Amino acid sequence: MKSGFSARKIPVEKSFYLSGYLNRTKKSTGLLDEIFVRVCLINVKSQMAALVSIDSLAITRKTTLKWEKALKSIYPEIKKIIFCATHTHAAPSVSDYGELMILDTEYDGTVFEKIKECLNEAKENLTACKISFKSVLDNEIGKNRIRVENESSVYLSGLYFWKENNELLGGIVSYNCHPTVLSFENLKISSEFPGLALTNLERKFKKSKFLFVNGAAGDISTRFTRKSQTYEQVKQFGIILAEKSEKQIKAGQIFRRPENLNIFTKIFSLQGKKTRNLENIEKEIEEIKNKKDENPRVLETMLQGLEIEKNRNFQKDFLEYEAELNILSLGDIFIITVPGEFYSYYQKEILNKNPNVLFVGYSNGYIGYITEQDHEKPVSYEEASAHISAEEGQKILEFIKTKI
């Protein structure tokens, strides 16, 4: 087995629309920290796959198919390329998705060139290695953001690659949490706390490279853990996440030397949610506007969700109903990638079935939120704005369980 890591800064010398907040309408005004394309290339007996992590909100299936086609003509030896968004809400978009993500075509071209540079370097850096994997529950940074009393299934996971002399080559770090410390009022570009965590790790492990992948973070954020929505809080969470990952790396490792890399891909055609009565939605909007006893941010996002649901007929040009599931197996370790924002319930169910799973969301497409269940009357922004039913999420979950 061999693996190679690489990273490239994405130049952001002009102003861009930042993705993620519908009520942010102005372009960026500067840079808080660098944003990156990062790559991990895995090669086992000439079977090769690449994970490409980009500091961005999401990557649509249209963008995925365009990039994959172009890159496979250059790198036919790479059987599967998986594009993962870190889900920062403080970076330009690499895809076009209505008002949520506004694409700058020049920026799209720049990111694509950085992906190629990373793949070239990762191929050159392929090094014989062994792997280790750890995953633990940790809700110090992320907690359930729908209700503070709800269960918080937040996992810090790490897939680490080691040279034969036990020197750390690199790692894939995952923490299923919205990187949304910075609010819609922020107009400066940032990789948010996951990016700063990687920077801190690479300062500690100077010969190692890392990339971040988000997990099932649909209902997990920093809403109830952050003390402020300042950059100082971002830096603090970046330090905490890096320290926790460092402890995970330095703890005793169980090394594995997989003899095969198996790659499985399935495309699901999903059914959209049933359209609710427009009068009922408008009535609920008025009810929310008159509420005074809840967190203002919760009420604001609930209103946004209902407005999205109300206007769903006008969103048909960019809503996605195909979901690409990828399952990569390295011996008894699985990397599972899904598009969109699955609730943490799905990751919990999968890890309860098999704890040796690195669950990766926001990958090779964007199908929006996949909630745990649908209510007759939506109880959150996530449920109101979701255009795919929870029942479809359950079908994907049950299928995954048969494969692990």
Short mmCIF file of N, CA and C in Angstrom, two decimals, residues 17 19 56-64 66-67 92-105 107-108 315-320 365-366:
data_model
loop_
_atom_site.label_atom_id
_atom_site.label_comp_id
_atom_site.label_asym_id
_atom_site.label_seq_id
_atom_site.Cartn_x
_atom_site.Cartn_y
_atom_site.Cartn_z
N TYR A 17 -18.62 36.50 -3.88
CA TYR A 17 -19.76 36.20 -3.02
C TYR A 17 -19.40 34.96 -2.21
N SER A 19 -20.40 31.75 0.19
CA SER A 19 -21.54 30.82 0.19
C SER A 19 -22.04 30.55 1.60
N SER A 56 -14.80 24.88 0.90
CA SER A 56 -15.96 25.42 0.21
C SER A 56 -17.22 24.90 0.89
N LEU A 57 -18.36 25.49 0.57
CA LEU A 57 -19.62 25.10 1.20
C LEU A 57 -20.06 23.71 0.76
N ALA A 58 -20.11 23.50 -0.55
CA ALA A 58 -20.60 22.24 -1.11
C ALA A 58 -20.15 22.13 -2.56
N ILE A 59 -20.28 20.94 -3.11
CA ILE A 59 -19.90 20.68 -4.51
C ILE A 59 -21.05 19.94 -5.16
N THR A 60 -21.68 20.53 -6.15
CA THR A 60 -22.85 19.91 -6.76
C THR A 60 -22.45 18.73 -7.64
N ARG A 61 -23.43 17.92 -7.98
CA ARG A 61 -23.17 16.78 -8.86
C ARG A 61 -22.74 17.25 -10.25
N LYS A 62 -23.30 18.36 -10.71
CA LYS A 62 -22.91 18.90 -12.01
C LYS A 62 -21.42 19.23 -12.03
N THR A 63 -20.93 19.87 -10.99
CA THR A 63 -19.50 20.19 -10.90
C THR A 63 -18.67 18.91 -10.78
N THR A 64 -19.14 17.98 -9.96
CA THR A 64 -18.44 16.70 -9.77
C THR A 64 -18.23 15.99 -11.10
N LYS A 66 -18.35 17.17 -14.16
CA LYS A 66 -17.49 17.96 -15.05
C LYS A 66 -16.02 17.77 -14.70
N TRP A 67 -15.70 17.90 -13.42
CA TRP A 67 -14.31 17.74 -12.98
C TRP A 67 -13.82 16.31 -13.16
N PRO A 92 -15.56 31.31 -1.22
CA PRO A 92 -16.28 31.37 -2.49
C PRO A 92 -16.80 29.99 -2.89
N SER A 93 -17.75 29.98 -3.80
CA SER A 93 -18.37 28.73 -4.24
C SER A 93 -17.63 28.15 -5.44
N VAL A 94 -17.64 26.81 -5.52
CA VAL A 94 -17.12 26.13 -6.71
C VAL A 94 -18.27 25.59 -7.55
N SER A 95 -19.50 25.87 -7.15
CA SER A 95 -20.68 25.39 -7.86
C SER A 95 -21.74 26.48 -7.89
N ASP A 96 -22.69 26.31 -8.79
CA ASP A 96 -23.82 27.23 -8.90
C ASP A 96 -25.04 26.55 -8.29
N TYR A 97 -25.65 27.20 -7.29
CA TYR A 97 -26.78 26.59 -6.60
C TYR A 97 -27.70 27.71 -6.09
N GLY A 98 -28.33 28.40 -7.02
CA GLY A 98 -29.25 29.47 -6.65
C GLY A 98 -28.56 30.55 -5.85
N GLU A 99 -29.28 31.13 -4.89
CA GLU A 99 -28.73 32.20 -4.07
C GLU A 99 -27.77 31.69 -3.01
N LEU A 100 -27.82 30.39 -2.73
CA LEU A 100 -26.96 29.82 -1.69
C LEU A 100 -25.51 29.77 -2.13
N MET A 101 -25.28 29.47 -3.41
CA MET A 101 -23.92 29.39 -3.95
C MET A 101 -23.89 30.07 -5.31
N ILE A 102 -23.15 31.16 -5.40
CA ILE A 102 -23.04 31.93 -6.64
C ILE A 102 -21.65 31.70 -7.21
N LEU A 103 -21.57 31.11 -8.40
CA LEU A 103 -20.31 30.67 -8.98
C LEU A 103 -19.62 31.80 -9.74
N ASP A 104 -18.34 31.95 -9.49
CA ASP A 104 -17.45 32.79 -10.29
C ASP A 104 -16.66 31.84 -11.19
N THR A 105 -16.86 31.90 -12.50
CA THR A 105 -16.27 30.91 -13.41
C THR A 105 -14.74 30.98 -13.41
N TYR A 107 -12.91 31.69 -10.80
CA TYR A 107 -12.52 31.00 -9.57
C TYR A 107 -12.62 29.49 -9.75
N ASP A 108 -13.68 29.04 -10.39
CA ASP A 108 -13.86 27.62 -10.67
C ASP A 108 -12.66 27.07 -11.44
N GLN A 315 -37.09 26.68 -7.68
CA GLN A 315 -35.73 26.20 -7.46
C GLN A 315 -35.41 24.96 -8.31
N LYS A 316 -36.30 24.61 -9.22
CA LYS A 316 -36.17 23.34 -9.93
C LYS A 316 -34.89 23.23 -10.75
N ASP A 317 -34.33 24.35 -11.16
CA ASP A 317 -33.16 24.31 -12.04
C ASP A 317 -31.90 23.81 -11.33
N PHE A 318 -31.85 23.87 -10.01
CA PHE A 318 -30.62 23.46 -9.35
C PHE A 318 -30.80 22.37 -8.28
N LEU A 319 -32.02 22.04 -7.90
CA LEU A 319 -32.20 20.98 -6.90
C LEU A 319 -31.76 19.63 -7.47
N GLU A 320 -31.07 18.84 -6.65
CA GLU A 320 -30.55 17.55 -7.10
C GLU A 320 -31.36 16.39 -6.50
N GLY A 365 -21.61 15.82 -4.82
CA GLY A 365 -23.00 16.22 -5.03
C GLY A 365 -23.52 16.96 -3.82
N TYR A 366 -24.71 17.56 -4.00
CA TYR A 366 -25.33 18.28 -2.88
C TYR A 366 -26.84 18.13 -2.96
#
